Amino acid sequence: MTNVARIFAGVILCLVGPVSAQEPLSVIDWLSDSLNTPVGQPSGAPGSDLAISALPQKVTVSDIEDASLEAVGLLPISVTGLPKDLWGSSRAVDLAGRIQVTPVDMLPAMQKLLFTILLAELDPPFDSGSEGRLFLARLDTLLDFGALDQAQSLLDLTGQNQPAIFRRAFDVALLMHTEDSACETLRVTPALSPTFPARIFCLARGGDWDAAALSLETGRALGFLTEYEDGLMARFLDPDLFEGMPLANIPLHPSPLEFRVLEAIGEPMPTSTLPRAFAYADLNSNTGWKSQIEAVERLVRTGALDPNTLLGLYRERRPAASGGVWDRVTAIQKLDAALASSLKAEVAAALPLAWSEMARGELEVAFTALYFQQILDVGLTATDDNLIFQLGLLSKQYEDVAIDFVAQNNDQELLVSIAKGQAGKVFSADPMIAAIQDGFRANNGPVRLQSLTNNNRLGEAILRAIVLFSNGSRGDLDELTDAIALFRSVGLENVARQAALQLLILERRS
């Protein structure tokens, strides 16, 4: 340890004392440990995101302006159709809890409804305080879905100078390869106290390699770096020194900071086994075509990316192999060629294979959004083929398709009835279909959610119904019935119909 480092270390210890390790302050277990926890304050305690600097500088800390923060949104009520006072009498902590337990693996209609709520401009909860719990829960859920663009847009509406918010902004920037702006925020905002790995990373990114090396030596001397962090950051600063020497103990689940440093030192990790947000790191020209496709499919599947992004990749070039994603690429390109010919027979012949391949990837609704109108434009209609009929019911035009369609059997009659908001004339012997029909026969909201709806907690009731529907699609049929009844009773008729149609057509029953 150099004399400069010893003096530097002594100043830090005098100012802040020992810094204890902390866990990520989020339900997301991969959130970077990028900021220090205040001395003597356990991680996760109220206000624990307000950190004391690990460097000798003046620290100023201010509370999150929670009332304005909770009102931040991207979608106005004219777009969402939700009431401005959706949260009503609900407590912020209860709303945050409801949001945090929503599953990612849901039907597209449920994903779309949840995204609408997460991104809506709404009045803040009546008890908004100084913790910003609801905003952070919204943000974390978007990250869990891999919706980094949407999360970044929300972050852009905030100051990002509060530690709780900046933690998320830092990780989003790392995964989107825009970390230089985040590092600049870290540099000019005294209230943000970076851990040594984050400081070393940002100093190096800014070209100040000497300061980065000094921080590494100081952090090592003070014991602020784990053995793994020490080795990782040392290689980051001087990879040639460790050439040919493997890095031991690479974590199975790295933080975004570790992920980016591993990438920088030539030890990139595949994103397929990492949380969805990491898939965004593959959306760049330096990533192989197959990995890009797999990442985009993963994000389109959760509603995080527009399907047109995927279509652009499918059309990029001719596949040189077969199997897996290549079969989807081949099938889509054949359908594109058929559509370009404007020949109904060619399109009708190419459509089943394209549908089958997209169904294998659970991308049916995205496929419908991309191709249903094009199929109509060449002259094919729902009456020509049962598959086109089903595509129509998965599209935004589902009700018009149902009105114009003459059912040929009981299955089609059921689907037409649901698309029209009716239960159907024939009581089904299939328990799941019967549960859906019961939901459409209900005249009022379910008893289990009445305490919420009767006490001006509509938003909470809707969030609860999203979970009920997801549970119902997996076999809890009473919950399926109640979810549909709730959606219809509060004016979310389209949601109820589209979700029921998706469940019946896509057969996601397990």
Short mmCIF file of C-alpha atoms in Angstrom, two decimals:
data_model
loop_
_atom_site.label_atom_id
_atom_site.label_comp_id
_atom_site.label_asym_id
_atom_site.label_seq_id
_atom_site.Cartn_x
_atom_site.Cartn_y
_atom_site.Cartn_z
CA MET A 1 0.00 0.00 0.00
CA THR A 2 1.45 3.41 -1.00
CA ASN A 3 1.80 6.32 1.40
CA VAL A 4 -0.86 8.24 -0.56
CA ALA A 5 -3.27 5.34 -0.22
CA ARG A 6 -2.56 5.06 3.52
CA ILE A 7 -3.30 8.76 4.04
CA PHE A 8 -6.41 8.48 1.87
CA ALA A 9 -7.62 5.46 3.82
CA GLY A 10 -7.04 7.19 7.14
CA VAL A 11 -9.10 10.19 6.10
CA ILE A 12 -11.98 7.94 5.03
CA LEU A 13 -11.97 5.99 8.29
CA CYS A 14 -11.96 9.20 10.33
CA LEU A 15 -14.87 10.61 8.38
CA VAL A 16 -17.20 7.67 7.99
CA GLY A 17 -15.95 4.80 10.12
CA PRO A 18 -16.29 1.23 8.94
CA VAL A 19 -18.72 0.59 6.08
CA SER A 20 -20.84 -2.51 6.44
CA ALA A 21 -22.01 -4.66 3.58
CA GLN A 22 -25.61 -4.43 2.56
CA GLU A 23 -28.15 -6.32 0.52
CA PRO A 24 -29.87 -4.81 -2.52
CA LEU A 25 -32.75 -2.60 -1.44
CA SER A 26 -35.31 -4.20 -3.74
CA VAL A 27 -37.39 -7.29 -4.29
CA ILE A 28 -35.10 -7.74 -7.29
CA ASP A 29 -32.19 -9.84 -6.07
CA TRP A 30 -29.86 -8.72 -8.86
CA LEU A 31 -29.94 -4.99 -8.13
CA SER A 32 -26.39 -3.63 -8.04
CA ASP A 33 -24.88 -2.86 -4.66
CA SER A 34 -23.66 0.39 -6.21
CA LEU A 35 -24.14 2.79 -3.28
CA ASN A 36 -22.99 2.66 0.32
CA THR A 37 -25.32 2.22 3.29
CA PRO A 38 -25.16 4.91 6.01
CA VAL A 39 -23.04 3.88 8.98
CA GLY A 40 -25.00 2.13 11.72
CA GLN A 41 -28.14 1.85 9.61
CA PRO A 42 -29.17 -1.60 8.47
CA SER A 43 -29.96 -2.12 4.82
CA GLY A 44 -33.65 -2.04 4.04
CA ALA A 45 -34.48 0.27 6.94
CA PRO A 46 -36.52 3.38 6.12
CA GLY A 47 -34.23 5.92 4.51
CA SER A 48 -31.38 3.44 4.11
CA ASP A 49 -30.95 4.50 0.48
CA LEU A 50 -29.71 7.88 1.75
CA ALA A 51 -26.03 7.07 1.90
CA ILE A 52 -22.95 8.61 3.54
CA SER A 53 -20.09 9.16 1.12
CA ALA A 54 -17.09 6.86 1.22
CA LEU A 55 -14.89 9.75 0.14
CA PRO A 56 -13.90 12.99 1.94
CA GLN A 57 -16.49 15.35 0.50
CA LYS A 58 -19.46 17.32 1.73
CA VAL A 59 -22.59 15.18 1.71
CA THR A 60 -26.05 16.63 1.26
CA VAL A 61 -29.15 14.46 1.47
CA SER A 62 -32.73 15.39 0.71
CA ASP A 63 -35.95 13.43 0.94
CA ILE A 64 -37.68 12.07 -2.10
CA GLU A 65 -40.53 14.38 -3.04
CA ASP A 66 -42.87 11.45 -2.85
CA ALA A 67 -46.15 13.12 -3.76
CA SER A 68 -44.83 14.31 -7.12
CA LEU A 69 -42.79 11.14 -7.61
CA GLU A 70 -45.81 8.89 -7.20
CA ALA A 71 -47.68 10.91 -9.84
CA VAL A 72 -44.99 10.33 -12.46
CA GLY A 73 -46.30 8.43 -15.46
CA LEU A 74 -46.04 8.12 -19.22
CA LEU A 75 -49.66 7.46 -20.17
CA PRO A 76 -52.37 10.10 -19.57
CA ILE A 77 -55.88 9.06 -18.56
CA SER A 78 -57.06 9.88 -22.10
CA VAL A 79 -54.95 6.92 -23.24
CA THR A 80 -55.39 4.49 -20.35
CA GLY A 81 -59.07 5.07 -19.67
CA LEU A 82 -58.31 4.63 -15.98
CA PRO A 83 -59.70 7.08 -13.42
CA LYS A 84 -57.17 9.62 -12.19
CA ASP A 85 -57.96 8.63 -8.59
CA LEU A 86 -57.53 4.91 -9.24
CA TRP A 87 -55.65 4.41 -5.96
CA GLY A 88 -58.49 5.90 -3.91
CA SER A 89 -58.19 5.00 -0.24
CA SER A 90 -55.43 2.41 -0.69
CA ARG A 91 -52.20 2.74 1.25
CA ALA A 92 -49.00 3.05 -0.76
CA VAL A 93 -47.45 0.05 0.99
CA ASP A 94 -50.44 -2.15 0.12
CA LEU A 95 -50.35 -1.08 -3.52
CA ALA A 96 -46.62 -1.72 -3.71
CA GLY A 97 -47.14 -5.17 -2.27
CA ARG A 98 -49.87 -5.98 -4.78
CA ILE A 99 -47.66 -4.93 -7.67
CA GLN A 100 -44.66 -6.86 -6.43
CA VAL A 101 -46.51 -10.19 -6.32
CA THR A 102 -47.81 -10.06 -9.88
CA PRO A 103 -46.23 -12.90 -11.89
CA VAL A 104 -44.28 -12.28 -15.09
CA ASP A 105 -45.58 -15.42 -16.79
CA MET A 106 -49.04 -14.12 -17.69
CA LEU A 107 -51.21 -13.99 -20.76
CA PRO A 108 -50.59 -10.95 -22.97
CA ALA A 109 -53.89 -9.30 -21.97
CA MET A 110 -52.85 -9.38 -18.31
CA GLN A 111 -49.37 -8.12 -19.14
CA LYS A 112 -50.83 -5.23 -21.12
CA LEU A 113 -53.20 -4.27 -18.30
CA LEU A 114 -50.40 -4.36 -15.74
CA PHE A 115 -48.11 -2.25 -17.95
CA THR A 116 -50.91 0.27 -18.40
CA ILE A 117 -51.23 0.61 -14.63
CA LEU A 118 -47.47 0.80 -14.08
CA LEU A 119 -47.06 3.55 -16.67
CA ALA A 120 -50.23 5.55 -15.98
CA GLU A 121 -50.34 9.14 -14.75
CA LEU A 122 -52.38 8.83 -11.57
CA ASP A 123 -53.00 10.79 -8.42
CA PRO A 124 -50.58 9.62 -5.70
CA PRO A 125 -51.90 7.52 -2.80
CA PHE A 126 -53.40 9.57 0.03
CA ASP A 127 -50.60 8.56 2.43
CA SER A 128 -47.62 9.21 0.17
CA GLY A 129 -44.70 9.87 2.48
CA SER A 130 -40.96 9.98 2.09
CA GLU A 131 -40.15 6.46 0.93
CA GLY A 132 -41.49 6.39 -2.64
CA ARG A 133 -42.53 2.77 -2.19
CA LEU A 134 -45.14 2.67 -4.93
CA PHE A 135 -42.92 4.32 -7.54
CA LEU A 136 -40.06 1.96 -6.73
CA ALA A 137 -42.39 -1.04 -6.89
CA ARG A 138 -43.61 0.10 -10.32
CA LEU A 139 -40.03 0.56 -11.46
CA ASP A 140 -38.83 -2.77 -10.10
CA THR A 141 -41.70 -4.63 -11.75
CA LEU A 142 -40.83 -3.09 -15.12
CA LEU A 143 -37.25 -4.23 -14.59
CA ASP A 144 -38.46 -7.71 -13.70
CA PHE A 145 -40.34 -7.84 -17.03
CA GLY A 146 -37.22 -6.64 -18.83
CA ALA A 147 -38.98 -3.40 -19.82
CA LEU A 148 -35.87 -1.21 -19.67
CA ASP A 149 -37.06 1.33 -22.24
CA GLN A 150 -40.20 1.99 -20.20
CA ALA A 151 -38.26 2.05 -16.94
CA GLN A 152 -35.77 4.52 -18.41
CA SER A 153 -38.60 6.76 -19.61
CA LEU A 154 -40.01 6.85 -16.08
CA LEU A 155 -36.56 7.55 -14.66
CA ASP A 156 -36.10 10.41 -17.11
CA LEU A 157 -39.06 12.14 -15.44
CA THR A 158 -37.31 12.08 -12.06
CA GLY A 159 -34.20 13.84 -10.85
CA GLN A 160 -32.36 10.51 -10.34
CA ASN A 161 -30.43 12.23 -7.57
CA GLN A 162 -32.00 10.17 -4.79
CA PRO A 163 -30.10 6.97 -3.94
CA ALA A 164 -33.15 4.68 -4.12
CA ILE A 165 -33.88 5.87 -7.64
CA PHE A 166 -30.29 6.09 -8.78
CA ARG A 167 -29.64 2.44 -7.90
CA ARG A 168 -32.20 1.46 -10.52
CA ALA A 169 -31.03 4.12 -13.00
CA PHE A 170 -27.44 2.88 -12.68
CA ASP A 171 -28.40 -0.70 -13.45
CA VAL A 172 -30.63 0.29 -16.35
CA ALA A 173 -27.78 2.34 -17.79
CA LEU A 174 -25.34 -0.57 -17.44
CA LEU A 175 -27.66 -2.97 -19.25
CA MET A 176 -28.50 -0.42 -21.96
CA HIS A 177 -24.82 0.49 -22.49
CA THR A 178 -25.45 4.12 -21.51
CA GLU A 179 -23.45 4.06 -18.30
CA ASP A 180 -21.39 7.18 -19.06
CA SER A 181 -24.34 9.45 -18.26
CA ALA A 182 -25.02 7.52 -15.05
CA CYS A 183 -21.37 7.85 -14.04
CA GLU A 184 -21.56 11.60 -14.66
CA THR A 185 -24.61 11.80 -12.38
CA LEU A 186 -22.65 9.90 -9.76
CA ARG A 187 -19.75 12.34 -10.12
CA VAL A 188 -21.76 15.57 -9.74
CA THR A 189 -24.25 14.44 -7.06
CA PRO A 190 -22.70 14.39 -3.56
CA ALA A 191 -25.73 12.64 -2.05
CA LEU A 192 -24.88 9.54 -4.08
CA SER A 193 -22.12 7.62 -2.34
CA PRO A 194 -20.71 4.95 -4.66
CA THR A 195 -19.25 1.72 -3.43
CA PHE A 196 -15.65 1.13 -4.43
CA PRO A 197 -16.48 -1.14 -7.41
CA ALA A 198 -18.90 1.46 -8.79
CA ARG A 199 -16.41 4.29 -8.21
CA ILE A 200 -13.56 2.34 -9.84
CA PHE A 201 -15.75 1.50 -12.82
CA CYS A 202 -16.90 5.07 -13.35
CA LEU A 203 -13.45 6.59 -12.90
CA ALA A 204 -12.07 4.21 -15.50
CA ARG A 205 -14.96 4.87 -17.88
CA GLY A 206 -14.18 8.57 -17.52
CA GLY A 207 -10.53 7.99 -18.42
CA ASP A 208 -9.11 8.69 -14.96
CA TRP A 209 -7.20 5.44 -14.66
CA ASP A 210 -4.83 6.70 -11.97
CA ALA A 211 -7.70 7.63 -9.64
CA ALA A 212 -9.39 4.31 -10.42
CA ALA A 213 -6.19 2.42 -9.49
CA LEU A 214 -5.84 4.44 -6.28
CA SER A 215 -9.45 3.68 -5.35
CA LEU A 216 -8.82 -0.02 -5.95
CA GLU A 217 -5.76 0.01 -3.71
CA THR A 218 -7.58 1.98 -1.01
CA GLY A 219 -10.66 -0.22 -1.10
CA ARG A 220 -8.46 -3.29 -0.86
CA ALA A 221 -6.55 -1.88 2.12
CA LEU A 222 -9.72 -0.91 3.98
CA GLY A 223 -11.41 -4.24 3.37
CA PHE A 224 -14.24 -2.61 1.40
CA LEU A 225 -13.80 -5.09 -1.47
CA THR A 226 -14.51 -8.80 -1.40
CA GLU A 227 -11.85 -11.10 -2.78
CA TYR A 228 -13.93 -11.56 -5.93
CA GLU A 229 -14.50 -7.80 -6.38
CA ASP A 230 -10.78 -7.18 -5.89
CA GLY A 231 -9.82 -9.67 -8.58
CA LEU A 232 -12.56 -8.51 -10.95
CA MET A 233 -11.75 -4.81 -10.74
CA ALA A 234 -7.99 -5.45 -10.92
CA ARG A 235 -8.50 -7.28 -14.20
CA PHE A 236 -10.78 -4.49 -15.41
CA LEU A 237 -8.05 -1.91 -14.84
CA ASP A 238 -5.15 -4.00 -16.18
CA PRO A 239 -6.35 -7.04 -18.16
CA ASP A 240 -2.91 -7.66 -19.68
CA LEU A 241 -1.47 -8.34 -16.23
CA PHE A 242 -3.82 -11.32 -15.82
CA GLU A 243 -3.71 -12.67 -19.37
CA GLY A 244 -4.10 -16.44 -19.35
CA MET A 245 -5.16 -16.50 -15.70
CA PRO A 246 -8.79 -17.61 -15.22
CA LEU A 247 -11.03 -15.57 -12.96
CA ALA A 248 -12.23 -17.76 -10.11
CA ASN A 249 -15.66 -17.83 -8.51
CA ILE A 250 -17.60 -16.07 -11.29
CA PRO A 251 -21.12 -15.71 -9.87
CA LEU A 252 -24.01 -17.55 -11.46
CA HIS A 253 -26.19 -14.48 -10.92
CA PRO A 254 -24.06 -11.36 -11.34
CA SER A 255 -25.21 -7.82 -10.74
CA PRO A 256 -25.38 -5.57 -13.84
CA LEU A 257 -22.09 -3.98 -12.78
CA GLU A 258 -20.36 -7.35 -12.53
CA PHE A 259 -21.97 -8.39 -15.81
CA ARG A 260 -20.59 -5.37 -17.66
CA VAL A 261 -17.12 -5.69 -16.13
CA LEU A 262 -17.00 -9.38 -17.06
CA GLU A 263 -17.94 -8.38 -20.60
CA ALA A 264 -15.19 -5.75 -20.65
CA ILE A 265 -12.47 -8.19 -19.58
CA GLY A 266 -13.43 -10.79 -22.18
CA GLU A 267 -15.49 -13.06 -19.91
CA PRO A 268 -19.02 -12.33 -21.20
CA MET A 269 -21.86 -14.31 -19.69
CA PRO A 270 -24.77 -15.64 -21.78
CA THR A 271 -27.98 -13.83 -20.85
CA SER A 272 -30.31 -16.78 -21.42
CA THR A 273 -29.94 -17.96 -17.80
CA LEU A 274 -29.98 -14.46 -16.29
CA PRO A 275 -32.99 -12.30 -15.36
CA ARG A 276 -34.95 -10.90 -18.32
CA ALA A 277 -33.54 -7.41 -17.98
CA PHE A 278 -30.10 -8.74 -18.89
CA ALA A 279 -31.44 -9.83 -22.28
CA TYR A 280 -31.47 -6.16 -23.23
CA ALA A 281 -27.67 -6.23 -23.24
CA ASP A 282 -27.84 -8.48 -26.32
CA LEU A 283 -29.67 -5.87 -28.38
CA ASN A 284 -26.59 -4.48 -30.06
CA SER A 285 -24.73 -5.11 -33.27
CA ASN A 286 -21.81 -6.75 -31.47
CA THR A 287 -24.02 -9.66 -30.38
CA GLY A 288 -24.51 -12.66 -32.66
CA TRP A 289 -27.70 -12.78 -34.70
CA LYS A 290 -29.05 -15.87 -32.93
CA SER A 291 -28.45 -14.38 -29.49
CA GLN A 292 -30.16 -11.16 -30.57
CA ILE A 293 -33.21 -13.07 -31.79
CA GLU A 294 -33.43 -15.12 -28.60
CA ALA A 295 -33.14 -12.00 -26.46
CA VAL A 296 -35.78 -10.10 -28.41
CA GLU A 297 -38.15 -13.08 -28.36
CA ARG A 298 -37.75 -13.23 -24.61
CA LEU A 299 -38.61 -9.55 -24.23
CA VAL A 300 -41.47 -9.56 -26.74
CA ARG A 301 -42.93 -12.51 -24.84
CA THR A 302 -43.29 -10.34 -21.72
CA GLY A 303 -44.55 -7.31 -23.61
CA ALA A 304 -41.33 -5.39 -22.94
CA LEU A 305 -40.51 -4.85 -26.64
CA ASP A 306 -42.62 -4.06 -29.69
CA PRO A 307 -43.06 -7.12 -31.97
CA ASN A 308 -41.77 -5.09 -34.93
CA THR A 309 -38.30 -5.26 -33.36
CA LEU A 310 -38.47 -9.03 -33.65
CA LEU A 311 -39.81 -8.92 -37.20
CA GLY A 312 -36.84 -6.79 -38.27
CA LEU A 313 -34.45 -9.41 -36.91
CA TYR A 314 -36.30 -12.30 -38.55
CA ARG A 315 -35.93 -10.55 -41.90
CA GLU A 316 -32.27 -9.58 -41.48
CA ARG A 317 -30.69 -12.42 -43.49
CA ARG A 318 -31.16 -16.02 -44.55
CA PRO A 319 -30.58 -18.55 -41.74
CA ALA A 320 -27.59 -20.82 -42.21
CA ALA A 321 -28.91 -23.56 -39.93
CA SER A 322 -32.14 -25.22 -38.83
CA GLY A 323 -33.89 -26.00 -35.58
CA GLY A 324 -35.03 -23.70 -32.78
CA VAL A 325 -35.15 -20.02 -33.71
CA TRP A 326 -33.91 -20.78 -37.24
CA ASP A 327 -37.10 -22.68 -38.02
CA ARG A 328 -39.08 -19.62 -36.94
CA VAL A 329 -36.96 -17.35 -39.10
CA THR A 330 -37.42 -19.64 -42.09
CA ALA A 331 -41.18 -19.89 -41.60
CA ILE A 332 -41.60 -16.13 -41.24
CA GLN A 333 -39.52 -15.44 -44.33
CA LYS A 334 -41.63 -17.91 -46.32
CA LEU A 335 -44.79 -16.18 -45.14
CA ASP A 336 -43.32 -12.79 -46.08
CA ALA A 337 -42.58 -14.09 -49.57
CA ALA A 338 -46.12 -15.42 -49.90
CA LEU A 339 -47.61 -12.12 -48.79
CA ALA A 340 -45.39 -10.27 -51.26
CA SER A 341 -46.86 -12.41 -54.05
CA SER A 342 -50.39 -11.30 -53.05
CA LEU A 343 -51.59 -14.80 -53.93
CA LYS A 344 -54.20 -16.15 -51.51
CA ALA A 345 -53.19 -19.76 -52.11
CA GLU A 346 -49.53 -19.02 -51.37
CA VAL A 347 -50.38 -17.21 -48.14
CA ALA A 348 -52.81 -19.92 -47.03
CA ALA A 349 -50.10 -22.54 -47.59
CA ALA A 350 -47.38 -20.65 -45.68
CA LEU A 351 -49.55 -19.52 -42.76
CA PRO A 352 -49.91 -22.80 -40.76
CA LEU A 353 -46.16 -23.39 -40.47
CA ALA A 354 -45.48 -19.78 -39.46
CA TRP A 355 -48.22 -19.97 -36.83
CA SER A 356 -46.94 -23.31 -35.53
CA GLU A 357 -43.38 -22.02 -35.14
CA MET A 358 -44.50 -18.82 -33.41
CA ALA A 359 -46.75 -20.85 -31.13
CA ARG A 360 -43.75 -22.94 -30.09
CA GLY A 361 -42.13 -19.72 -28.94
CA GLU A 362 -45.35 -18.52 -27.24
CA LEU A 363 -45.38 -15.52 -29.57
CA GLU A 364 -48.86 -16.00 -31.03
CA VAL A 365 -50.31 -12.63 -30.03
CA ALA A 366 -47.23 -10.82 -31.34
CA PHE A 367 -47.58 -12.78 -34.60
CA THR A 368 -51.22 -11.75 -34.86
CA ALA A 369 -50.37 -8.09 -34.33
CA LEU A 370 -47.79 -8.30 -37.12
CA TYR A 371 -49.67 -10.31 -39.72
CA PHE A 372 -53.46 -10.44 -39.30
CA GLN A 373 -54.16 -7.25 -41.25
CA GLN A 374 -51.75 -8.32 -43.99
CA ILE A 375 -53.61 -11.62 -44.28
CA LEU A 376 -56.89 -9.75 -44.66
CA ASP A 377 -55.32 -7.46 -47.25
CA VAL A 378 -54.63 -10.37 -49.64
CA GLY A 379 -58.28 -11.34 -49.47
CA LEU A 380 -58.32 -14.16 -46.90
CA THR A 381 -61.00 -13.94 -44.21
CA ALA A 382 -61.98 -15.72 -41.02
CA THR A 383 -64.55 -17.76 -42.93
CA ASP A 384 -61.80 -19.24 -45.12
CA ASP A 385 -60.00 -21.11 -42.38
CA ASN A 386 -60.36 -21.82 -38.64
CA LEU A 387 -56.79 -20.62 -38.04
CA ILE A 388 -57.56 -17.22 -39.58
CA PHE A 389 -60.71 -17.12 -37.42
CA GLN A 390 -58.60 -17.67 -34.31
CA LEU A 391 -56.07 -15.07 -35.42
CA GLY A 392 -58.95 -12.62 -35.77
CA LEU A 393 -60.11 -13.31 -32.23
CA LEU A 394 -56.57 -12.69 -30.96
CA SER A 395 -56.44 -9.35 -32.78
CA LYS A 396 -57.76 -5.92 -31.80
CA GLN A 397 -60.63 -6.48 -34.24
CA TYR A 398 -61.86 -9.52 -32.30
CA GLU A 399 -65.41 -8.22 -31.81
CA ASP A 400 -65.88 -7.29 -35.49
CA VAL A 401 -64.57 -10.73 -36.48
CA ALA A 402 -67.06 -12.41 -34.14
CA ILE A 403 -70.00 -10.33 -35.36
CA ASP A 404 -69.33 -11.21 -39.00
CA PHE A 405 -68.56 -14.89 -38.38
CA VAL A 406 -71.05 -17.73 -38.66
CA ALA A 407 -70.01 -20.49 -36.26
CA GLN A 408 -69.85 -24.01 -37.64
CA ASN A 409 -69.47 -25.94 -34.38
CA ASN A 410 -69.75 -25.60 -30.59
CA ASP A 411 -66.12 -24.57 -30.14
CA GLN A 412 -66.49 -21.70 -32.58
CA GLU A 413 -69.85 -20.73 -31.06
CA LEU A 414 -68.24 -20.49 -27.62
CA LEU A 415 -65.44 -18.27 -28.90
CA VAL A 416 -67.89 -16.03 -30.74
CA SER A 417 -69.97 -15.68 -27.58
CA ILE A 418 -66.98 -14.74 -25.44
CA ALA A 419 -65.84 -12.21 -28.05
CA LYS A 420 -69.28 -10.60 -27.80
CA GLY A 421 -69.13 -10.55 -24.01
CA GLN A 422 -71.59 -13.42 -23.56
CA ALA A 423 -71.27 -16.75 -21.80
CA GLY A 424 -72.71 -18.86 -24.61
CA LYS A 425 -75.91 -20.83 -24.80
CA VAL A 426 -74.39 -24.23 -24.09
CA PHE A 427 -73.06 -25.00 -20.60
CA SER A 428 -69.66 -26.60 -21.06
CA ALA A 429 -68.61 -29.81 -19.32
CA ASP A 430 -65.00 -28.63 -19.40
CA PRO A 431 -64.31 -27.17 -15.91
CA MET A 432 -62.11 -24.31 -17.15
CA ILE A 433 -64.53 -23.28 -19.88
CA ALA A 434 -67.36 -23.47 -17.36
CA ALA A 435 -65.40 -21.21 -15.00
CA ILE A 436 -64.93 -18.66 -17.80
CA GLN A 437 -68.63 -18.84 -18.64
CA ASP A 438 -69.54 -18.28 -14.98
CA GLY A 439 -67.45 -15.14 -15.04
CA PHE A 440 -69.41 -13.80 -17.99
CA ARG A 441 -72.73 -14.78 -16.40
CA ALA A 442 -71.99 -12.87 -13.19
CA ASN A 443 -73.99 -9.68 -12.75
CA ASN A 444 -71.79 -8.19 -10.03
CA GLY A 445 -68.23 -8.16 -8.84
CA PRO A 446 -67.01 -11.14 -6.79
CA VAL A 447 -67.60 -11.30 -3.06
CA ARG A 448 -63.91 -11.83 -2.32
CA LEU A 449 -63.08 -8.38 -3.78
CA GLN A 450 -66.07 -6.44 -2.46
CA SER A 451 -64.18 -5.12 0.56
CA LEU A 452 -61.79 -3.44 -1.86
CA THR A 453 -64.31 -2.08 -4.34
CA ASN A 454 -66.73 -0.94 -1.62
CA ASN A 455 -63.98 0.94 0.21
CA ASN A 456 -62.70 2.99 -2.73
CA ARG A 457 -59.70 0.75 -3.42
CA LEU A 458 -60.37 0.08 -7.09
CA GLY A 459 -56.74 -0.05 -8.18
CA GLU A 460 -55.97 -2.61 -5.53
CA ALA A 461 -58.93 -4.71 -6.63
CA ILE A 462 -57.71 -4.69 -10.25
CA LEU A 463 -54.18 -5.66 -9.23
CA ARG A 464 -55.61 -8.46 -7.14
CA ALA A 465 -57.76 -9.62 -10.08
CA ILE A 466 -54.68 -9.81 -12.33
CA VAL A 467 -53.16 -12.31 -9.90
CA LEU A 468 -56.47 -14.17 -9.59
CA PHE A 469 -56.72 -14.59 -13.35
CA SER A 470 -53.16 -15.89 -13.55
CA ASN A 471 -53.85 -18.35 -10.75
CA GLY A 472 -57.08 -19.34 -12.45
CA SER A 473 -55.35 -20.06 -15.74
CA ARG A 474 -53.27 -22.60 -13.82
CA GLY A 475 -56.22 -24.38 -12.31
CA ASP A 476 -57.72 -22.28 -9.48
CA LEU A 477 -61.03 -22.01 -11.30
CA ASP A 478 -62.96 -20.03 -8.67
CA GLU A 479 -60.29 -17.36 -8.94
CA LEU A 480 -60.61 -17.35 -12.74
CA THR A 481 -64.34 -16.75 -12.49
CA ASP A 482 -63.89 -13.97 -9.94
CA ALA A 483 -61.22 -12.21 -11.98
CA ILE A 484 -63.41 -12.09 -15.09
CA ALA A 485 -66.39 -10.91 -13.05
CA LEU A 486 -64.31 -8.14 -11.46
CA PHE A 487 -62.93 -6.87 -14.77
CA ARG A 488 -66.40 -6.69 -16.28
CA SER A 489 -67.95 -5.04 -13.23
CA VAL A 490 -65.41 -2.18 -13.22
CA GLY A 491 -65.56 -1.42 -16.93
CA LEU A 492 -62.59 -3.50 -18.15
CA GLU A 493 -64.76 -5.46 -20.58
CA ASN A 494 -62.12 -5.64 -23.32
CA VAL A 495 -59.60 -7.02 -20.83
CA ALA A 496 -62.02 -9.74 -19.71
CA ARG A 497 -62.86 -10.78 -23.27
CA GLN A 498 -59.32 -10.71 -24.65
CA ALA A 499 -57.88 -12.59 -21.67
CA ALA A 500 -60.58 -15.27 -21.90
CA LEU A 501 -60.08 -15.65 -25.65
CA GLN A 502 -56.33 -15.95 -25.21
CA LEU A 503 -56.74 -18.57 -22.52
CA LEU A 504 -59.08 -20.63 -24.72
CA ILE A 505 -57.19 -20.29 -28.00
CA LEU A 506 -53.62 -20.47 -26.71
CA GLU A 507 -54.46 -23.20 -24.20
CA ARG A 508 -52.06 -21.87 -21.56
CA ARG A 509 -53.58 -24.04 -18.89
CA SER A 510 -50.57 -25.14 -16.91
#
